[in-house]
Short mmCIF file of C-alpha atoms in Angstrom, two decimals:
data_model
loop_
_atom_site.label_atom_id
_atom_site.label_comp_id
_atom_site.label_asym_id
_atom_site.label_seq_id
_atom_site.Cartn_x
_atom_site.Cartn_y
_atom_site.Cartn_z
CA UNK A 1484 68.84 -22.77 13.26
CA UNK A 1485 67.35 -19.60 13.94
CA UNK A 1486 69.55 -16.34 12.86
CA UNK A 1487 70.59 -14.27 15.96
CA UNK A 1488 68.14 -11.37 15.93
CA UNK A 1489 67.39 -10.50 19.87
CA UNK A 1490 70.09 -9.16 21.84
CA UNK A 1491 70.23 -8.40 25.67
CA UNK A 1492 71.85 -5.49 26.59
CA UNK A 1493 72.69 -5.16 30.30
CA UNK A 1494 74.89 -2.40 32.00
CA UNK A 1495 75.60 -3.26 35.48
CA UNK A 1496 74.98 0.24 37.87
CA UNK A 1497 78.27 2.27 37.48
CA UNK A 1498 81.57 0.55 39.18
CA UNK A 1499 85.09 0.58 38.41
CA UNK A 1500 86.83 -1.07 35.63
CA UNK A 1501 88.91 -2.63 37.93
CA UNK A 1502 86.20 -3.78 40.62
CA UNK A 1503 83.93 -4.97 37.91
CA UNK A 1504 86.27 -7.39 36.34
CA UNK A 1505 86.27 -8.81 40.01
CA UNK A 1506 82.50 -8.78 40.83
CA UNK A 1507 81.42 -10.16 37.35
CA UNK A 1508 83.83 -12.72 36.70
CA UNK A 1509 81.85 -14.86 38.86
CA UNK A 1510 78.65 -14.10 36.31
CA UNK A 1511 80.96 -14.54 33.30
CA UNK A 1512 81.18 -18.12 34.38
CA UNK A 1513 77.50 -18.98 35.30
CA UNK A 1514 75.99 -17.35 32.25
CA UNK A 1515 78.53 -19.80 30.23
CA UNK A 1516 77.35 -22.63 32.66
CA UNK A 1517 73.98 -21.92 31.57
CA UNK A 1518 74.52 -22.05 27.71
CA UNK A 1519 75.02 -18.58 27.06
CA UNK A 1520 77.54 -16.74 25.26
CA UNK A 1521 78.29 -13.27 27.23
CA UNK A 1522 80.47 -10.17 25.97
CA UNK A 1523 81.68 -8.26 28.44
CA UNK A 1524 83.91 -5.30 28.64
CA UNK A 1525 83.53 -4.07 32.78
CA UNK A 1526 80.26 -3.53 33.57
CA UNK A 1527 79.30 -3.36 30.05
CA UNK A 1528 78.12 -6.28 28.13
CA UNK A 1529 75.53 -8.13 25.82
CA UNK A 1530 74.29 -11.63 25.59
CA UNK A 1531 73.20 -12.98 21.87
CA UNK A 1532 70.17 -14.53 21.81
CA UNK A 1533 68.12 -16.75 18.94
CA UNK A 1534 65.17 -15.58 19.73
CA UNK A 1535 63.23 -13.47 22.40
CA UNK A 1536 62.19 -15.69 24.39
CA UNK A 1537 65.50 -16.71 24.80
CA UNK A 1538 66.92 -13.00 25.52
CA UNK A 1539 64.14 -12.77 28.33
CA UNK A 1540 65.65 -15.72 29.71
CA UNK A 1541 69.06 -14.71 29.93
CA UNK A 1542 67.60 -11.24 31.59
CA UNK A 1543 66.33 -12.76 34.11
CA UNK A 1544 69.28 -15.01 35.01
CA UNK A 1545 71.34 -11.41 35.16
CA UNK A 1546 68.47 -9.99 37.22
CA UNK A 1547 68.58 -13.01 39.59
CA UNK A 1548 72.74 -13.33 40.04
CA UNK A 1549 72.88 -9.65 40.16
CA UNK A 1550 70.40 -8.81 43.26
CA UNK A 1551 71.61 -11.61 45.11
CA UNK A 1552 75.44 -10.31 44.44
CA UNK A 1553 74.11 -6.87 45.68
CA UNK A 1554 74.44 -5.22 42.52
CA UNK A 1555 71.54 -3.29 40.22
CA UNK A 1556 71.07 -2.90 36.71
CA UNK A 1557 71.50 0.22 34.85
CA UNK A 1558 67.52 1.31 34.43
CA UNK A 1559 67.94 3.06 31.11
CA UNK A 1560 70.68 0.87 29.28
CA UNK A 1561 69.81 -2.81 30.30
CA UNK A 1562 66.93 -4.02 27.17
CA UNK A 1563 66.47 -6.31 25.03
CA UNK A 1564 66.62 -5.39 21.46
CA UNK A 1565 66.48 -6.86 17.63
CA UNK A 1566 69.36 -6.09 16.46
CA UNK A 1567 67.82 -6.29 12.62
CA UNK A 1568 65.34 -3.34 13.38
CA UNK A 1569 66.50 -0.97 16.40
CA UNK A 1570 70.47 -2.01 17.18
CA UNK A 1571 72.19 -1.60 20.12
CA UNK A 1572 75.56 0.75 21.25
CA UNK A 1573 78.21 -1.31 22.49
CA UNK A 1574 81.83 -0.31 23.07
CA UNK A 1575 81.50 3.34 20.85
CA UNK A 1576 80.22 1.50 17.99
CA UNK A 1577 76.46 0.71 16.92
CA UNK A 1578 75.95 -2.76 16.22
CA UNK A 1579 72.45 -2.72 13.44
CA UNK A 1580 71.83 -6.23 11.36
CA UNK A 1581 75.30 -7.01 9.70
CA UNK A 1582 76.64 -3.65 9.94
CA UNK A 1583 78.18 -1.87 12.71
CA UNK A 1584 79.41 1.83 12.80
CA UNK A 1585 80.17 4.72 15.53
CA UNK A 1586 77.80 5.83 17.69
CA UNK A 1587 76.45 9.34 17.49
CA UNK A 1588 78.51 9.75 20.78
CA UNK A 1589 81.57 8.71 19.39
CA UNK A 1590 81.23 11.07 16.11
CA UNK A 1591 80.07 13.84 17.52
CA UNK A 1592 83.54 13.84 20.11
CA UNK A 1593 85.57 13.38 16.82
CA UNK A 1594 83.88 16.32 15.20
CA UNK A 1595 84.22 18.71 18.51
CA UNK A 1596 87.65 18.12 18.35
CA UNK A 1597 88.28 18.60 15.00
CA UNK A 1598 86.43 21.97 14.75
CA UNK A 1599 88.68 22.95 17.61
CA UNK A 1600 91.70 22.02 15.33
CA UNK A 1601 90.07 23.83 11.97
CA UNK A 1602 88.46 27.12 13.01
CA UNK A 1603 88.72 29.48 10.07
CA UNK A 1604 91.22 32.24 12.73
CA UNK A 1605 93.47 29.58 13.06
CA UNK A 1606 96.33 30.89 12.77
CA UNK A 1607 99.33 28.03 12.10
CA UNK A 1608 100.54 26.88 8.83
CA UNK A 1609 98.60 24.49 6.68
CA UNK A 1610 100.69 22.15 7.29
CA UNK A 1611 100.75 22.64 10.84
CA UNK A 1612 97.00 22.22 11.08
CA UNK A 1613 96.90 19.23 8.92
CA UNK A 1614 99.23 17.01 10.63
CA UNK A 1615 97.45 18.08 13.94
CA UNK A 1616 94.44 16.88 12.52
CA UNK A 1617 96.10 13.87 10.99
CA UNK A 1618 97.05 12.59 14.39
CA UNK A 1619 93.50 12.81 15.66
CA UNK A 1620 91.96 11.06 12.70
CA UNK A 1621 94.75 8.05 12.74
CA UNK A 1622 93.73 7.36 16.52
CA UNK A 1623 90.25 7.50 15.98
CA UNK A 1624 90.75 4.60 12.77
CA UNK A 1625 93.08 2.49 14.72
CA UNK A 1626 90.03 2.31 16.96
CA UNK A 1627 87.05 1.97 14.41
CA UNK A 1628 88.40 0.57 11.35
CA UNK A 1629 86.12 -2.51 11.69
CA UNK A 1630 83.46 -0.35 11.04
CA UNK A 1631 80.64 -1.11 7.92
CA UNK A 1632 79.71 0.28 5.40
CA UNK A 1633 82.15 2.41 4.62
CA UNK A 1634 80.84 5.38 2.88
CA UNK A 1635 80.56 7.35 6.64
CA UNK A 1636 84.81 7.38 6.03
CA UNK A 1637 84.41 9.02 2.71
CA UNK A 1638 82.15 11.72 4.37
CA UNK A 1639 84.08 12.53 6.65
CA UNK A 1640 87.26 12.99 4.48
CA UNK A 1641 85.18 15.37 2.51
CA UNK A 1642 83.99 17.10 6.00
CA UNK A 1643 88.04 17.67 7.08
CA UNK A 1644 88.97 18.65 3.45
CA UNK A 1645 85.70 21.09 3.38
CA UNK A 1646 86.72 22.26 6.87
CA UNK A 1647 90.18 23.26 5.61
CA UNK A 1648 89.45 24.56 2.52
CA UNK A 1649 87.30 27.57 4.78
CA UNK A 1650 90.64 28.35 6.37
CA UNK A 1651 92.55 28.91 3.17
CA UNK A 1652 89.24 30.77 1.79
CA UNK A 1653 89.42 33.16 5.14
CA UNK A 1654 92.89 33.89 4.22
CA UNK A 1655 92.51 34.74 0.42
CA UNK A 1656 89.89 37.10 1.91
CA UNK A 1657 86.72 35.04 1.07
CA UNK A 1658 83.69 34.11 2.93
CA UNK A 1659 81.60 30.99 4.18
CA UNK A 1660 82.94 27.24 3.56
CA UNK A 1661 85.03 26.07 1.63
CA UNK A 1662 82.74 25.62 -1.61
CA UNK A 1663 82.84 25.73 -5.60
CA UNK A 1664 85.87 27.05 -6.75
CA UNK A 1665 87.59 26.33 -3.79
CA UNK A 1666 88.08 22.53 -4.50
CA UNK A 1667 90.02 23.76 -8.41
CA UNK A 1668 92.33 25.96 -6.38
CA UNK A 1669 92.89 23.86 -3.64
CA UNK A 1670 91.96 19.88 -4.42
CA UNK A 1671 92.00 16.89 -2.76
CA UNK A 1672 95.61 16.45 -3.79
CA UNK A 1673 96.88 19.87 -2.75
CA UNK A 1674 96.27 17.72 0.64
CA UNK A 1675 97.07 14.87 0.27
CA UNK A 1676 100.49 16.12 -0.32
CA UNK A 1677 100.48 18.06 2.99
CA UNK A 1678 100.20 14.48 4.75
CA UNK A 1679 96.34 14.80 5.45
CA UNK A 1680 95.45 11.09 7.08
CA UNK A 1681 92.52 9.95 4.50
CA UNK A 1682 90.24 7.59 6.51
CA UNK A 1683 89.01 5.97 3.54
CA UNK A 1684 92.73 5.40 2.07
CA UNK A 1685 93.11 4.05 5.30
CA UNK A 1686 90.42 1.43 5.53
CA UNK A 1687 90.96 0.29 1.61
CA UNK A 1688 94.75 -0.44 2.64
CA UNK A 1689 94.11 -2.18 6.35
CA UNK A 1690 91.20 -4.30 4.10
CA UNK A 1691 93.49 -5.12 1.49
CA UNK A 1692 96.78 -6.60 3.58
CA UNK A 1693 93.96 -8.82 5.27
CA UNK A 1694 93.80 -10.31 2.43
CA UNK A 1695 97.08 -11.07 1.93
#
């Protein structure tokens, strides 16, 4: 059997949550009827496929149910793609051969957000600022802890740990990020002790009790 290389990526033209789950129900069940496996999260959803041929197949069964339902197909999100060479974005995460990780989208909003929390005139306690930023990273694990490879946690744990570092620099009347000597006077374990959510502790722990 042929490894599952071609996906089709279809996004049904923007409805409710609540209205899709009742107009594409219907499609749920006559995609299964015709052998294939759907994923679908509202109007959002991908069919693996063997092989092209077989992707271009299920498009056009979509293409068919959908005009005769009334519905279009999102112009710019509904492809085909091998998901060995290009990937696909599904559900804030980017699905590429056996790994899958967060989409640009999705780090970029975690970043904005942080930066709000860490500008270098904020002006709460350390430990203030690091358990506001430890609730925003725990929520954003809980939600992509399946992610692989892992190294993108560990770069972002040095990121927030740079990040706050340039506060406590700004306040001993230094300049710039958080650099240098900065990690002697202040190390990882300076916060650590504060409570600072590690994403990478994180993930090592949630990997290890699955394997309990």
């Amino acid at each position: 059997m042929q490894n599952q290389t071609d996906v089709c990526k279809i996004v049904v033209g923007v409805i409710s949550p609540l209205l899709s789950n009742i107009y594409l129900d219907p499609l749920d069940h006559h995609m299964a009827d015709c052998g294939y496996k759907m994923i679908r999260y509202a109007d959002d959803f991908v069919i693996p496929c063997r092989t092209r041929l077989e992707a271009e197949s299920a498009l056009a069964l979509v293409q068919s149910w959908v005009e005769e339902a009334g519905l279009t197909l999102h112009p710019e999100k509904t492809k085909i793609v091998d998901v060995e060479n290009e990937g696909f974005d599904f559900l804030g995460y980017h699905f590429e051969g056996e790994h899958r990780w967060p989409r640009k989208k999705s780090f970029a909003k975690l970043k904005d957000s942080l930066r709000a929390k860490t500008k270098r005139s904020n002006g709460h306690s350390m430990k203030y600022i690091v358990d506001d930023v430890s609730r925003t990273l725990r929520g954003w694990f809980e939600y992509f802890k399946h992610s692989h490879p892992p190294r993108m946690f560990r770069r972002l744990d040095q990121w927030v740990r740079m990040r706050l570092r340039s506060i406590l620099r700004k306040r001993h009347k230094g300049k710039g990020r958080g650099r240098g000597f900065d990690h002697i006077r202040w190390p990882n374990r300076y916060f650590t002790e504060l409570g600072l959510f590690s994403l990478l502790t994180a993930l090592v722990s949630a990997r290890q009790s699955l394997r309990r």
